[in-house]
Amino acid sequence: MPNYWLMKSEADVYSIQDLERDGRTMWDGVRNYQARNNMRAMKVGDLVLYYHSRQTPSAVVGVARVVRESYPDPTQFDATNKYFDAKSSEDDPRWWLVDIEYVGTFETQVGLPDVKGEKALADMVLVNNSRLSVQPVQKAEFDRVLAMAGFRLQES
DNA sequence: GCCAACGTTGGC
DNA sequence: GCCAACGTTGGC
């Protein structure tokens, strides 16, 4: 059984369209311990709601899947990278990431107001801790968001 | 673009 | 270990 997550990206930084074009990507640059811990808990095959923040309205826009379990974020060791962290070391990395692949884009985005208006989604982390960029999602919540989007996953 | 809410840092 | 100061996120 997969677990379910939600990952945020600013639409003008790395959108679901960018992920569709690339096929898969390294989720680098996360510098929050709670978000990192969530990525370290991910397994290959886990499913991800892809969320665009800082657009109007912010919305869940599609689905991705974890394709590689957590490993050290290489950008933390690169002094020329904006995510460089001088306090991290290769022996004891601070920051970890996963690789995700594109699954699909919703024809109907599920906006934050829609999520907030849905009783069954009242306990989503998205509603209660808006700052966390990688968060766990219950299966029932995941299924409900997909239903609201009118999106069907390919059976595997 | 503003600013509230939150997380992190560092002085004590 | 507390907490003020600071930086960042993200909704609006």
Short mmCIF file of C-alpha atoms (C1' of nucleotides) in Angstrom, two decimals:
data_model
loop_
_atom_site.label_atom_id
_atom_site.label_comp_id
_atom_site.label_asym_id
_atom_site.label_seq_id
_atom_site.Cartn_x
_atom_site.Cartn_y
_atom_site.Cartn_z
CA MET A 1 0.00 0.00 0.00
CA PRO A 2 1.39 3.38 -0.93
CA ASN A 3 1.35 6.34 1.40
CA TYR A 4 0.12 9.75 0.33
CA TRP A 5 1.71 13.19 0.45
CA LEU A 6 1.32 16.73 -0.75
CA MET A 7 4.23 18.72 -2.16
CA LYS A 8 4.18 22.43 -2.89
CA SER A 9 5.90 24.37 -5.58
CA GLU A 10 5.55 27.93 -6.71
CA ALA A 11 3.97 27.73 -10.14
CA ASP A 12 6.50 30.12 -11.68
CA VAL A 13 9.48 28.26 -10.17
CA TYR A 14 8.73 24.62 -11.00
CA SER A 15 5.21 23.84 -12.20
CA ILE A 16 3.42 20.59 -12.95
CA GLN A 17 3.98 21.46 -16.61
CA ASP A 18 7.71 21.55 -15.96
CA LEU A 19 7.46 18.15 -14.29
CA GLU A 20 5.47 16.80 -17.24
CA ARG A 21 8.16 18.05 -19.63
CA ASP A 22 11.00 16.60 -17.54
CA GLY A 23 9.24 13.33 -16.71
CA ARG A 24 10.95 13.17 -13.33
CA THR A 25 12.85 15.47 -11.03
CA MET A 26 14.96 15.74 -7.90
CA TRP A 27 13.00 17.59 -5.20
CA ASP A 28 15.94 19.72 -4.14
CA GLY A 29 16.12 22.81 -1.99
CA VAL A 30 13.90 21.77 0.91
CA ARG A 31 15.44 23.39 4.01
CA ASN A 32 12.82 22.66 6.62
CA TYR A 33 13.28 19.77 9.04
CA GLN A 34 9.68 18.65 9.13
CA ALA A 35 9.48 18.60 5.35
CA ARG A 36 12.78 16.73 5.21
CA ASN A 37 11.55 14.16 7.72
CA ASN A 38 8.48 13.59 5.59
CA MET A 39 10.64 12.97 2.52
CA ARG A 40 12.80 10.53 4.48
CA ALA A 41 9.63 8.56 5.29
CA MET A 42 8.65 8.24 1.62
CA LYS A 43 8.79 4.95 -0.24
CA VAL A 44 8.95 4.24 -3.95
CA GLY A 45 5.39 4.14 -5.25
CA ASP A 46 3.98 6.68 -2.78
CA LEU A 47 1.60 9.12 -4.43
CA VAL A 48 1.88 12.89 -4.24
CA LEU A 49 -0.65 15.68 -4.68
CA TYR A 50 1.15 18.44 -6.60
CA TYR A 51 0.25 21.89 -5.28
CA HIS A 52 0.91 25.31 -6.78
CA SER A 53 1.37 27.99 -4.12
CA ARG A 54 1.45 31.74 -4.75
CA GLN A 55 -0.96 31.63 -7.62
CA THR A 56 -4.60 32.80 -7.42
CA PRO A 57 -6.07 30.68 -6.13
CA SER A 58 -3.41 28.29 -4.85
CA ALA A 59 -4.48 24.83 -5.92
CA VAL A 60 -3.81 21.14 -6.17
CA VAL A 61 -3.05 20.75 -9.85
CA GLY A 62 -2.00 17.15 -10.41
CA VAL A 63 -0.41 13.94 -9.19
CA ALA A 64 3.17 12.68 -8.99
CA ARG A 65 4.78 9.49 -7.73
CA VAL A 66 7.91 8.81 -5.68
CA VAL A 67 10.47 6.95 -7.83
CA ARG A 68 13.58 7.10 -5.64
CA GLU A 69 13.83 6.94 -1.88
CA SER A 70 15.56 9.67 0.06
CA TYR A 71 19.24 10.46 -0.45
CA PRO A 72 21.35 13.52 0.45
CA ASP A 73 20.42 16.68 -1.44
CA PRO A 74 23.55 17.40 -3.52
CA THR A 75 22.87 21.15 -3.65
CA GLN A 76 23.76 21.47 0.06
CA PHE A 77 27.44 20.65 -0.75
CA ASP A 78 27.78 23.01 -3.71
CA ALA A 79 29.14 26.39 -2.61
CA THR A 80 27.92 27.99 -5.84
CA ASN A 81 24.35 26.79 -5.35
CA LYS A 82 21.78 28.94 -3.61
CA TYR A 83 20.83 25.99 -1.41
CA PHE A 84 24.42 25.52 -0.18
CA ASP A 85 24.60 24.82 3.54
CA ALA A 86 28.04 25.35 5.10
CA LYS A 87 26.92 23.58 8.26
CA SER A 88 26.25 20.33 6.45
CA SER A 89 28.89 17.75 5.53
CA GLU A 90 29.03 14.71 3.26
CA ASP A 91 29.66 12.54 6.34
CA ASP A 92 26.58 13.84 8.08
CA PRO A 93 24.22 15.44 5.57
CA ARG A 94 21.46 17.64 6.90
CA TRP A 95 19.17 17.71 3.90
CA TRP A 96 17.62 14.80 2.04
CA LEU A 97 15.37 14.60 -0.96
CA VAL A 98 13.45 12.16 -3.13
CA ASP A 99 12.93 11.87 -6.86
CA ILE A 100 9.37 12.09 -8.16
CA GLU A 101 7.86 11.40 -11.56
CA TYR A 102 4.95 12.96 -13.39
CA VAL A 103 1.65 11.07 -13.22
CA GLY A 104 -1.01 13.48 -14.46
CA THR A 105 -2.47 16.99 -14.51
CA PHE A 106 -6.00 17.79 -13.34
CA GLU A 107 -8.33 19.31 -15.92
CA THR A 108 -10.11 20.88 -12.97
CA GLN A 109 -7.74 22.30 -10.36
CA VAL A 110 -8.79 21.91 -6.74
CA GLY A 111 -8.30 25.37 -5.27
CA LEU A 112 -7.49 26.08 -1.65
CA PRO A 113 -10.98 27.61 -1.13
CA ASP A 114 -12.49 24.36 -2.43
CA VAL A 115 -10.36 22.35 -0.01
CA LYS A 116 -11.33 24.63 2.89
CA GLY A 117 -14.98 24.36 1.93
CA GLU A 118 -14.97 20.57 2.01
CA LYS A 119 -15.83 19.11 5.41
CA ALA A 120 -14.06 15.82 4.68
CA LEU A 121 -10.81 17.77 4.14
CA ALA A 122 -10.97 19.88 7.31
CA ASP A 123 -8.10 17.95 8.93
CA MET A 124 -5.70 18.27 6.01
CA VAL A 125 -2.32 19.68 7.03
CA LEU A 126 -2.74 22.12 4.14
CA VAL A 127 -5.67 23.71 5.96
CA ASN A 128 -4.05 23.76 9.39
CA ASN A 129 -0.36 24.40 8.76
CA SER A 130 -0.10 26.37 5.58
CA ARG A 131 3.68 26.75 5.77
CA LEU A 132 4.76 23.14 5.51
CA SER A 133 5.91 22.37 1.95
CA VAL A 134 6.00 18.57 2.16
CA GLN A 135 3.15 17.09 4.15
CA PRO A 136 1.40 13.77 4.76
CA VAL A 137 -2.09 13.19 3.37
CA GLN A 138 -4.63 10.56 4.43
CA LYS A 139 -5.78 8.11 1.78
CA ALA A 140 -9.37 9.30 2.21
CA GLU A 141 -8.22 12.90 1.68
CA PHE A 142 -6.20 11.94 -1.38
CA ASP A 143 -9.16 10.08 -2.87
CA ARG A 144 -11.49 12.98 -2.14
CA VAL A 145 -9.23 15.53 -3.82
CA LEU A 146 -8.98 13.30 -6.91
CA ALA A 147 -12.76 12.94 -6.95
CA MET A 148 -13.16 16.74 -6.74
CA ALA A 149 -10.78 17.08 -9.67
CA GLY A 150 -12.59 14.39 -11.65
CA PHE A 151 -9.25 12.64 -12.03
CA ARG A 152 -8.78 8.87 -12.22
CA LEU A 153 -5.52 7.10 -11.50
CA GLN A 154 -4.49 4.36 -13.89
CA GLU A 155 -5.07 1.05 -12.10
CA SER A 156 -1.84 -0.84 -11.66
"C1'" DG B 1 3.23 43.84 -2.80
"C1'" DC B 2 1.90 43.45 2.01
"C1'" DC B 3 2.20 41.29 6.14
"C1'" DA B 4 0.81 37.47 9.52
"C1'" DA B 5 2.43 33.24 10.89
"C1'" DC B 6 5.95 30.38 11.43
"C1'" DG B 7 10.84 28.47 11.82
"C1'" DT B 8 15.62 29.35 12.92
"C1'" DT B 9 19.48 31.61 15.02
"C1'" DG B 10 22.21 33.21 18.53
"C1'" DG B 11 23.04 36.15 22.76
"C1'" DC B 12 22.53 35.75 27.37
"C1'" DG C 1 16.96 26.86 27.84
"C1'" DC C 2 14.63 31.22 26.94
"C1'" DC C 3 13.25 34.41 23.82
"C1'" DA C 4 14.11 38.56 20.78
"C1'" DA C 5 15.47 39.34 16.29
"C1'" DC C 6 15.50 37.98 11.91
"C1'" DG C 7 14.32 35.55 7.49
"C1'" DT C 8 10.97 33.05 4.76
"C1'" DT C 9 6.57 31.31 3.22
"C1'" DG C 10 2.40 31.83 1.19
"C1'" DG C 11 -2.54 33.64 1.37
"C1'" DC C 12 -4.71 37.53 0.18
#
